[in-house]
């Protein structure tokens, strides 16, 4: 967190009155260290190859929106035996719900979701699509262990 700059001591040990950081009109924000998020959804077996193909060339507008919504370190893994897709990412923003709403407002993202949702089966009762929002299309997972 930001704190008021501290005076800098001079070579003789006295306080010069100078600050160790430049004076600023407003405090600067330190980057959010992030919140790790994990989710799962089931990939329909007949779409495995197509899913991998589209994810090898994700649309630039979708990638930009993901970054603009404060998502970093995003990976999706596939377990061929169960058909489960496991996604993990770090959210480094300050308003997750607001950023997800901004994501949902992007027409290219909604087009991407419409396409990729057809490849998947949600594991969340009552989920209808990624675009619908709640209940979530991807099932959120609880983190039970982490070793940084």
Tab-separated table of C-alpha atoms in Angstrom:
chain	number	residue	atom	x	y	z
A	1	UNK	CA	0.000	0.000	0.000
A	2	UNK	CA	1.019	3.590	-0.456
A	3	UNK	CA	2.423	5.421	2.508
A	4	UNK	CA	3.569	8.979	3.020
A	5	UNK	CA	7.187	9.443	1.830
A	6	UNK	CA	9.752	9.556	4.650
A	7	UNK	CA	12.349	12.314	5.030
A	8	UNK	CA	15.840	11.432	3.843
A	9	UNK	CA	18.722	11.765	6.307
A	10	UNK	CA	21.774	13.718	5.148
A	11	UNK	CA	25.342	12.448	5.418
A	12	UNK	CA	25.709	14.112	8.821
A	13	UNK	CA	22.615	12.299	10.106
A	14	UNK	CA	20.352	15.353	10.126
A	15	UNK	CA	17.014	15.499	8.390
A	16	UNK	CA	17.283	17.385	5.110
A	17	UNK	CA	13.534	17.729	4.733
A	18	UNK	CA	13.813	16.172	1.269
A	19	UNK	CA	11.617	13.217	0.541
A	20	UNK	CA	12.854	9.830	-0.623
A	21	UNK	CA	10.193	9.808	-3.310
A	22	UNK	CA	8.959	12.685	-5.438
A	23	UNK	CA	5.892	14.512	-4.154
A	24	UNK	CA	2.745	13.477	-6.000
A	25	UNK	CA	-0.738	14.954	-6.008
A	26	UNK	CA	-2.365	11.585	-5.338
A	27	UNK	CA	-1.091	8.245	-4.087
A	28	UNK	CA	-0.045	5.701	-6.679
A	29	UNK	CA	-1.618	2.287	-6.616
A	30	UNK	CA	0.504	-0.759	-6.144
A	31	UNK	CA	-0.426	-3.588	-8.501
A	32	UNK	CA	-2.863	-6.038	-6.987
A	33	UNK	CA	-0.908	-9.248	-6.208
A	34	UNK	CA	-3.821	-11.153	-7.645
A	35	UNK	CA	-6.347	-13.788	-6.816
A	36	UNK	CA	-5.925	-17.194	-8.433
A	37	UNK	CA	-9.076	-18.665	-9.949
A	38	UNK	CA	-9.716	-22.192	-11.219
A	39	UNK	CA	-12.722	-23.493	-13.143
A	40	UNK	CA	-13.851	-26.617	-14.961
A	41	UNK	CA	-16.229	-27.482	-17.774
A	42	UNK	CA	-16.645	-30.663	-19.839
A	43	UNK	CA	-15.459	-30.767	-23.446
A	44	UNK	CA	-17.674	-32.796	-25.774
A	45	UNK	CA	-15.500	-35.599	-27.225
A	46	UNK	CA	-16.490	-34.848	-30.821
A	47	UNK	CA	-15.096	-31.292	-30.470
A	48	UNK	CA	-11.666	-31.982	-28.955
A	49	UNK	CA	-9.740	-31.299	-32.160
A	50	UNK	CA	-11.806	-28.227	-33.050
A	51	UNK	CA	-11.432	-26.789	-29.528
A	52	UNK	CA	-7.662	-27.164	-29.673
A	53	UNK	CA	-7.613	-25.653	-33.161
A	54	UNK	CA	-9.498	-22.485	-32.200
A	55	UNK	CA	-7.427	-22.073	-29.034
A	56	UNK	CA	-4.230	-22.271	-31.076
A	57	UNK	CA	-5.373	-19.022	-32.725
A	58	UNK	CA	-7.563	-17.125	-30.259
A	59	UNK	CA	-9.018	-13.985	-31.813
A	60	UNK	CA	-6.914	-10.889	-31.002
A	61	UNK	CA	-9.988	-8.972	-29.774
A	62	UNK	CA	-10.689	-11.722	-27.235
A	63	UNK	CA	-7.078	-11.800	-26.016
A	64	UNK	CA	-7.052	-8.015	-25.652
A	65	UNK	CA	-10.310	-8.010	-23.686
A	66	UNK	CA	-9.012	-10.693	-21.335
A	67	UNK	CA	-5.943	-8.577	-20.570
A	68	UNK	CA	-8.011	-5.377	-20.345
A	69	UNK	CA	-10.156	-7.119	-17.713
A	70	UNK	CA	-7.117	-7.725	-15.505
A	71	UNK	CA	-6.655	-11.425	-16.204
A	72	UNK	CA	-3.108	-12.773	-16.377
A	73	UNK	CA	-1.359	-16.125	-16.391
A	74	UNK	CA	-4.333	-17.831	-18.054
A	75	UNK	CA	-4.107	-21.533	-18.973
A	76	UNK	CA	-6.605	-24.182	-20.024
A	77	UNK	CA	-5.760	-27.876	-19.615
A	78	UNK	CA	-7.633	-30.880	-21.029
A	79	UNK	CA	-7.973	-34.307	-19.429
A	80	UNK	CA	-8.711	-36.665	-22.313
A	81	UNK	CA	-9.956	-39.471	-20.032
A	82	UNK	CA	-12.695	-37.449	-18.319
A	83	UNK	CA	-13.183	-34.761	-20.970
A	84	UNK	CA	-12.683	-32.085	-18.334
A	85	UNK	CA	-11.230	-28.708	-19.256
A	86	UNK	CA	-9.441	-27.090	-16.326
A	87	UNK	CA	-8.825	-23.340	-16.526
A	88	UNK	CA	-6.644	-21.355	-14.189
A	89	UNK	CA	-5.798	-17.677	-14.181
A	90	UNK	CA	-4.846	-14.806	-11.956
A	91	UNK	CA	-7.167	-11.836	-11.524
A	92	UNK	CA	-5.150	-8.697	-10.706
A	93	UNK	CA	-7.858	-6.039	-10.815
A	94	UNK	CA	-9.919	-4.437	-8.085
A	95	UNK	CA	-13.490	-5.142	-9.323
A	96	UNK	CA	-13.916	-8.716	-10.563
A	97	UNK	CA	-17.689	-8.431	-11.121
A	98	UNK	CA	-17.247	-5.160	-13.015
A	99	UNK	CA	-14.447	-6.546	-15.164
A	100	UNK	CA	-16.499	-9.643	-15.992
A	101	UNK	CA	-19.401	-7.381	-16.990
A	102	UNK	CA	-17.044	-5.431	-19.278
A	103	UNK	CA	-15.911	-8.757	-20.754
A	104	UNK	CA	-19.540	-9.747	-21.349
A	105	UNK	CA	-20.249	-6.424	-23.109
A	106	UNK	CA	-17.669	-7.100	-25.853
A	107	UNK	CA	-19.451	-8.422	-28.993
A	108	UNK	CA	-16.387	-10.400	-30.165
A	109	UNK	CA	-16.084	-12.097	-26.769
A	110	UNK	CA	-19.787	-13.017	-26.880
A	111	UNK	CA	-19.277	-14.416	-30.397
A	112	UNK	CA	-16.277	-16.436	-29.136
A	113	UNK	CA	-18.282	-17.763	-26.185
A	114	UNK	CA	-21.225	-18.689	-28.435
A	115	UNK	CA	-18.848	-20.747	-30.579
A	116	UNK	CA	-16.877	-22.407	-27.766
A	117	UNK	CA	-19.951	-23.086	-25.600
A	118	UNK	CA	-21.207	-25.421	-28.343
A	119	UNK	CA	-18.069	-27.521	-27.788
A	120	UNK	CA	-18.744	-27.831	-24.046
A	121	UNK	CA	-21.162	-29.130	-21.429
A	122	UNK	CA	-21.471	-27.072	-18.268
A	123	UNK	CA	-21.167	-28.863	-14.933
A	124	UNK	CA	-23.167	-26.115	-13.191
A	125	UNK	CA	-26.875	-26.861	-12.680
A	126	UNK	CA	-29.005	-24.250	-14.445
A	127	UNK	CA	-26.172	-22.735	-16.498
A	128	UNK	CA	-27.310	-21.806	-19.990
A	129	UNK	CA	-24.266	-20.090	-21.554
A	130	UNK	CA	-21.096	-18.150	-20.846
A	131	UNK	CA	-22.864	-14.972	-21.927
A	132	UNK	CA	-25.723	-15.427	-19.441
A	133	UNK	CA	-23.377	-14.835	-16.519
A	134	UNK	CA	-25.116	-16.442	-13.560
A	135	UNK	CA	-25.076	-19.240	-12.920
A	136	UNK	CA	-21.556	-19.497	-14.269
A	137	UNK	CA	-20.988	-21.703	-17.334
A	138	UNK	CA	-17.588	-22.828	-15.991
A	139	UNK	CA	-17.774	-24.384	-12.531
A	140	UNK	CA	-15.622	-22.494	-10.002
A	141	UNK	CA	-13.277	-24.610	-7.888
A	142	UNK	CA	-12.131	-24.133	-4.320
A	143	UNK	CA	-8.396	-23.898	-3.808
A	144	UNK	CA	-7.354	-26.327	-1.088
A	145	UNK	CA	-3.576	-26.071	-1.343
A	146	UNK	CA	-1.004	-23.651	-2.742
A	147	UNK	CA	2.773	-23.550	-2.426
A	148	UNK	CA	4.136	-20.233	-3.739
